[in-house]
Short mmCIF file of C-alpha atoms in Angstrom, two decimals:
data_model
loop_
_atom_site.label_atom_id
_atom_site.label_comp_id
_atom_site.label_asym_id
_atom_site.label_seq_id
_atom_site.Cartn_x
_atom_site.Cartn_y
_atom_site.Cartn_z
CA UNK A 1 145.74 151.17 165.57
CA UNK A 2 144.57 148.44 163.16
CA UNK A 3 140.86 147.49 163.31
CA UNK A 4 139.73 143.94 164.12
CA UNK A 5 139.42 142.23 160.70
CA UNK A 6 141.53 144.54 158.76
CA UNK A 7 144.20 141.92 158.39
CA UNK A 8 141.83 139.22 156.98
CA UNK A 9 140.42 141.71 154.64
CA UNK A 10 143.80 142.38 153.28
CA UNK A 11 143.95 138.82 152.07
CA UNK A 12 142.01 139.84 149.16
CA UNK A 13 144.78 142.24 148.07
CA UNK A 14 142.72 145.34 148.90
CA UNK A 15 144.69 147.34 151.30
CA UNK A 16 143.13 150.30 153.00
CA UNK A 17 144.65 153.76 152.25
CA UNK A 18 147.09 154.97 154.78
CA UNK A 19 148.16 158.35 155.65
CA UNK A 20 151.80 159.32 155.96
CA UNK A 21 152.18 158.35 159.58
CA UNK A 22 150.63 155.01 159.34
CA UNK A 23 152.50 154.11 156.03
CA UNK A 24 155.87 154.78 157.74
CA UNK A 25 154.98 152.78 160.88
CA UNK A 26 153.78 149.85 158.50
CA UNK A 27 156.85 149.98 156.19
CA UNK A 28 159.48 150.17 159.23
CA UNK A 29 157.57 147.63 161.33
CA UNK A 30 157.38 145.23 158.36
CA UNK A 31 161.04 145.86 157.84
CA UNK A 32 161.87 144.97 161.48
CA UNK A 33 159.88 141.74 161.46
CA UNK A 34 161.04 140.64 158.16
CA UNK A 35 164.74 141.18 158.93
CA UNK A 36 165.25 144.07 156.66
CA UNK A 37 166.30 145.99 159.68
CA UNK A 38 168.07 143.28 161.73
CA UNK A 39 167.81 142.98 165.40
CA UNK A 40 170.65 145.09 167.13
CA UNK A 41 171.28 147.28 164.10
CA UNK A 42 170.77 151.03 163.97
CA UNK A 43 168.27 152.53 161.52
CA UNK A 44 169.28 154.58 158.73
CA UNK A 45 169.48 158.39 160.12
CA UNK A 46 166.54 160.68 159.84
CA UNK A 47 167.72 162.30 156.56
CA UNK A 48 167.93 158.98 154.78
CA UNK A 49 164.43 157.85 156.20
CA UNK A 50 162.81 161.11 155.26
CA UNK A 51 164.09 160.70 151.71
CA UNK A 52 163.02 157.11 151.47
CA UNK A 53 159.55 157.69 152.70
CA UNK A 54 158.96 161.35 151.49
CA UNK A 55 157.72 162.62 154.85
CA UNK A 56 158.44 165.53 157.20
CA UNK A 57 160.78 165.14 160.10
CA UNK A 58 157.69 165.51 162.59
CA UNK A 59 155.92 162.51 160.87
CA UNK A 60 159.01 160.47 160.98
CA UNK A 61 159.67 161.12 164.54
CA UNK A 62 156.07 160.33 165.45
CA UNK A 63 156.17 157.01 163.65
CA UNK A 64 159.53 156.03 165.34
CA UNK A 65 157.94 156.83 168.86
CA UNK A 66 154.88 154.63 168.06
CA UNK A 67 157.25 151.76 167.07
CA UNK A 68 159.29 152.23 170.29
CA UNK A 69 156.09 152.04 172.29
CA UNK A 70 155.39 148.72 170.53
CA UNK A 71 158.80 147.50 171.70
CA UNK A 72 160.43 147.16 168.20
CA UNK A 73 162.78 150.08 168.39
CA UNK A 74 164.93 151.91 171.10
CA UNK A 75 166.32 155.30 170.79
CA UNK A 76 169.89 155.66 172.31
CA UNK A 77 171.54 159.10 172.83
CA UNK A 78 174.42 159.61 170.50
CA UNK A 79 173.88 156.26 169.00
CA UNK A 80 170.58 156.47 167.17
CA UNK A 81 167.53 154.37 166.86
CA UNK A 82 168.36 150.53 167.07
CA UNK A 83 166.15 147.66 166.52
CA UNK A 84 165.23 145.95 169.82
CA UNK A 85 165.55 142.40 170.73
CA UNK A 86 162.68 140.07 170.12
CA UNK A 87 162.03 139.67 173.82
CA UNK A 88 160.96 143.43 173.96
CA UNK A 89 158.50 143.23 171.05
CA UNK A 90 154.81 143.52 172.09
CA UNK A 91 153.39 140.39 170.54
CA UNK A 92 149.96 141.03 171.88
CA UNK A 93 149.90 144.24 169.68
CA UNK A 94 147.66 143.57 166.65
CA UNK A 95 149.91 145.43 164.21
CA UNK A 96 153.06 143.73 165.45
CA UNK A 97 151.41 140.41 164.99
CA UNK A 98 149.95 141.28 161.51
CA UNK A 99 153.35 142.32 160.38
CA UNK A 100 154.45 138.50 160.81
CA UNK A 101 152.21 137.71 157.90
CA UNK A 102 154.47 139.48 155.43
CA UNK A 103 157.66 137.99 157.04
CA UNK A 104 159.53 134.79 156.08
CA UNK A 105 158.22 131.82 158.17
CA UNK A 106 159.39 131.70 161.76
CA UNK A 107 158.83 128.30 163.06
CA UNK A 108 159.19 129.31 166.65
CA UNK A 109 156.81 132.11 166.42
CA UNK A 110 154.26 129.80 164.59
CA UNK A 111 154.53 127.20 167.26
CA UNK A 112 154.13 129.93 169.91
CA UNK A 113 151.12 131.38 168.27
CA UNK A 114 149.33 127.93 168.14
CA UNK A 115 150.24 127.13 171.88
CA UNK A 116 148.91 130.46 172.92
CA UNK A 117 145.50 129.75 171.26
CA UNK A 118 145.40 126.07 172.49
CA UNK A 119 146.09 127.27 176.10
CA UNK A 120 143.74 130.10 176.30
CA UNK A 121 141.03 129.95 173.92
CA UNK A 122 139.41 126.74 175.18
CA UNK A 123 139.30 128.21 178.62
CA UNK A 124 137.40 131.13 177.20
CA UNK A 125 135.07 128.73 175.54
CA UNK A 126 134.49 127.00 178.77
CA UNK A 127 133.91 130.33 180.61
CA UNK A 128 131.50 131.37 177.92
CA UNK A 129 129.34 128.30 178.43
CA UNK A 130 129.10 129.31 182.08
CA UNK A 131 128.75 133.16 181.67
CA UNK A 132 127.16 133.76 178.23
CA UNK A 133 124.24 136.09 177.79
CA UNK A 134 121.30 135.96 175.32
CA UNK A 135 122.91 138.63 173.27
CA UNK A 136 126.06 136.65 173.20
CA UNK A 137 124.16 133.60 171.88
CA UNK A 138 122.37 135.49 169.21
CA UNK A 139 125.46 136.76 167.87
CA UNK A 140 127.17 133.49 167.82
CA UNK A 141 124.19 131.95 165.91
CA UNK A 142 124.32 134.85 163.52
CA UNK A 143 127.98 134.31 162.63
CA UNK A 144 127.50 130.66 162.23
CA UNK A 145 124.65 131.54 159.65
CA UNK A 146 127.00 133.94 157.85
CA UNK A 147 129.47 131.17 157.74
CA UNK A 148 126.79 128.77 156.10
CA UNK A 149 125.86 131.48 153.65
CA UNK A 150 129.47 132.20 152.71
CA UNK A 151 130.71 128.84 151.62
CA UNK A 152 131.56 130.06 148.21
CA UNK A 153 132.93 133.43 149.40
CA UNK A 154 136.11 132.47 151.44
CA UNK A 155 136.97 136.06 152.39
CA UNK A 156 133.62 136.60 153.91
CA UNK A 157 133.52 133.18 155.40
CA UNK A 158 136.96 133.80 157.31
CA UNK A 159 135.78 137.10 158.48
CA UNK A 160 132.60 135.47 159.91
CA UNK A 161 134.70 132.77 161.66
CA UNK A 162 136.88 135.37 163.21
CA UNK A 163 133.78 137.35 164.51
CA UNK A 164 132.37 134.36 166.03
CA UNK A 165 135.63 133.61 167.86
CA UNK A 166 135.72 137.30 168.97
CA UNK A 167 132.17 136.83 170.50
CA UNK A 168 133.25 133.63 172.26
CA UNK A 169 136.13 135.60 173.84
CA UNK A 170 133.74 138.31 174.72
CA UNK A 171 131.08 135.74 176.10
CA UNK A 172 133.77 134.60 178.63
CA UNK A 173 133.40 137.88 180.42
CA UNK A 174 137.12 138.15 181.09
CA UNK A 175 138.50 141.39 179.81
CA UNK A 176 141.97 139.99 179.34
CA UNK A 177 140.82 137.55 176.68
CA UNK A 178 140.19 140.55 174.39
CA UNK A 179 144.00 140.57 174.30
CA UNK A 180 143.64 137.37 172.13
CA UNK A 181 141.85 139.12 169.25
CA UNK A 182 145.06 139.77 167.35
CA UNK A 183 146.38 136.26 167.99
CA UNK A 184 143.08 134.78 166.70
CA UNK A 185 143.10 136.98 163.72
CA UNK A 186 146.67 136.36 162.65
CA UNK A 187 145.94 132.50 163.05
CA UNK A 188 142.91 132.83 160.84
CA UNK A 189 144.97 134.76 158.18
CA UNK A 190 147.58 131.95 158.18
CA UNK A 191 144.89 129.32 157.90
CA UNK A 192 142.76 131.04 155.33
CA UNK A 193 145.14 132.80 152.95
CA UNK A 194 145.57 129.98 150.41
CA UNK A 195 141.76 129.34 150.50
CA UNK A 196 141.16 132.92 149.69
CA UNK A 197 143.63 133.01 146.87
CA UNK A 198 142.56 129.65 145.36
CA UNK A 199 139.34 128.48 146.74
CA UNK A 200 138.53 124.69 146.47
CA UNK A 201 134.87 123.60 146.20
CA UNK A 202 133.47 122.10 149.55
CA UNK A 203 136.60 122.56 151.47
CA UNK A 204 135.10 125.00 154.20
CA UNK A 205 132.15 123.06 155.02
CA UNK A 206 133.62 121.02 157.84
CA UNK A 207 134.36 124.41 159.71
CA UNK A 208 130.56 124.91 159.82
CA UNK A 209 129.75 121.82 161.62
CA UNK A 210 132.77 122.35 164.06
CA UNK A 211 131.49 125.88 164.90
CA UNK A 212 127.98 124.74 165.30
CA UNK A 213 129.07 122.19 167.59
CA UNK A 214 131.01 124.83 169.78
CA UNK A 215 128.07 127.12 169.84
CA UNK A 216 125.70 124.20 170.75
CA UNK A 217 127.88 123.23 173.79
CA UNK A 218 128.18 127.02 174.93
CA UNK A 219 124.31 127.40 174.60
CA UNK A 220 123.89 124.06 176.76
CA UNK A 221 126.12 125.51 179.46
CA UNK A 222 128.44 122.61 179.19
CA UNK A 223 131.97 123.99 179.87
CA UNK A 224 133.83 120.67 179.42
CA UNK A 225 132.34 120.26 175.97
CA UNK A 226 132.76 123.80 174.88
CA UNK A 227 136.51 123.51 176.04
CA UNK A 228 136.88 120.28 174.01
CA UNK A 229 135.01 121.67 170.94
CA UNK A 230 137.22 124.86 170.95
CA UNK A 231 140.42 122.90 171.14
CA UNK A 232 139.24 120.56 168.19
CA UNK A 233 138.57 123.61 166.14
CA UNK A 234 141.97 125.00 166.78
CA UNK A 235 143.58 121.67 165.86
CA UNK A 236 141.44 121.41 162.70
CA UNK A 237 142.43 124.90 161.59
CA UNK A 238 146.09 124.01 162.16
CA UNK A 239 145.64 121.04 160.01
CA UNK A 240 143.89 122.90 157.44
CA UNK A 241 146.65 125.54 157.24
CA UNK A 242 149.35 122.98 156.98
CA UNK A 243 147.55 121.20 154.11
CA UNK A 244 147.75 124.11 152.13
#
């Protein structure tokens, strides 16, 4: 399972070392999402995959079982392992979400990603204003300061931004909001990938003010203001990503 923040760290081009098992999962997962292994088709047989990835049959079978659990594959007796329909993919799984960053643009997927955040994150922010603890607020202020200190380091900046959003979700004290971590991280990856690759002076400054306004509304216990601030942030992030 990928750790929160690992997708954003990969924007720098530094990818964490993987063992054989996770390497096979990643390669086949990306292959499914990107269309290398089209929906409804049968994967190459075990011998071919073992030869391609240089792994044992045991490692391959365990990797395929993991991908079945994520909804990407389905094993059929006497037929083989087929690529499942999109409706079966677990799109709240952080790895399944992350693999979309390596795939060709999918307008329906991107629209759904944005709509999910717009529907749920502002609610989390509103609840955070009502339920936050002193420790939640301390961490929110910490991550805003980290953003301020990282204006000339886009990778560190986007990691701090993501961590702040995670704290807001936690501060809602709704355990189901933790399912949004992968959605939030992938959205940040799409938004910041150009800024990390080719930074422009001053372009990240508006994010600091918007996040400070969000934290201020949460600290004051103003749920409607926190809701509006989060929605405005999400819209600004989408415009930033579109501007490229």
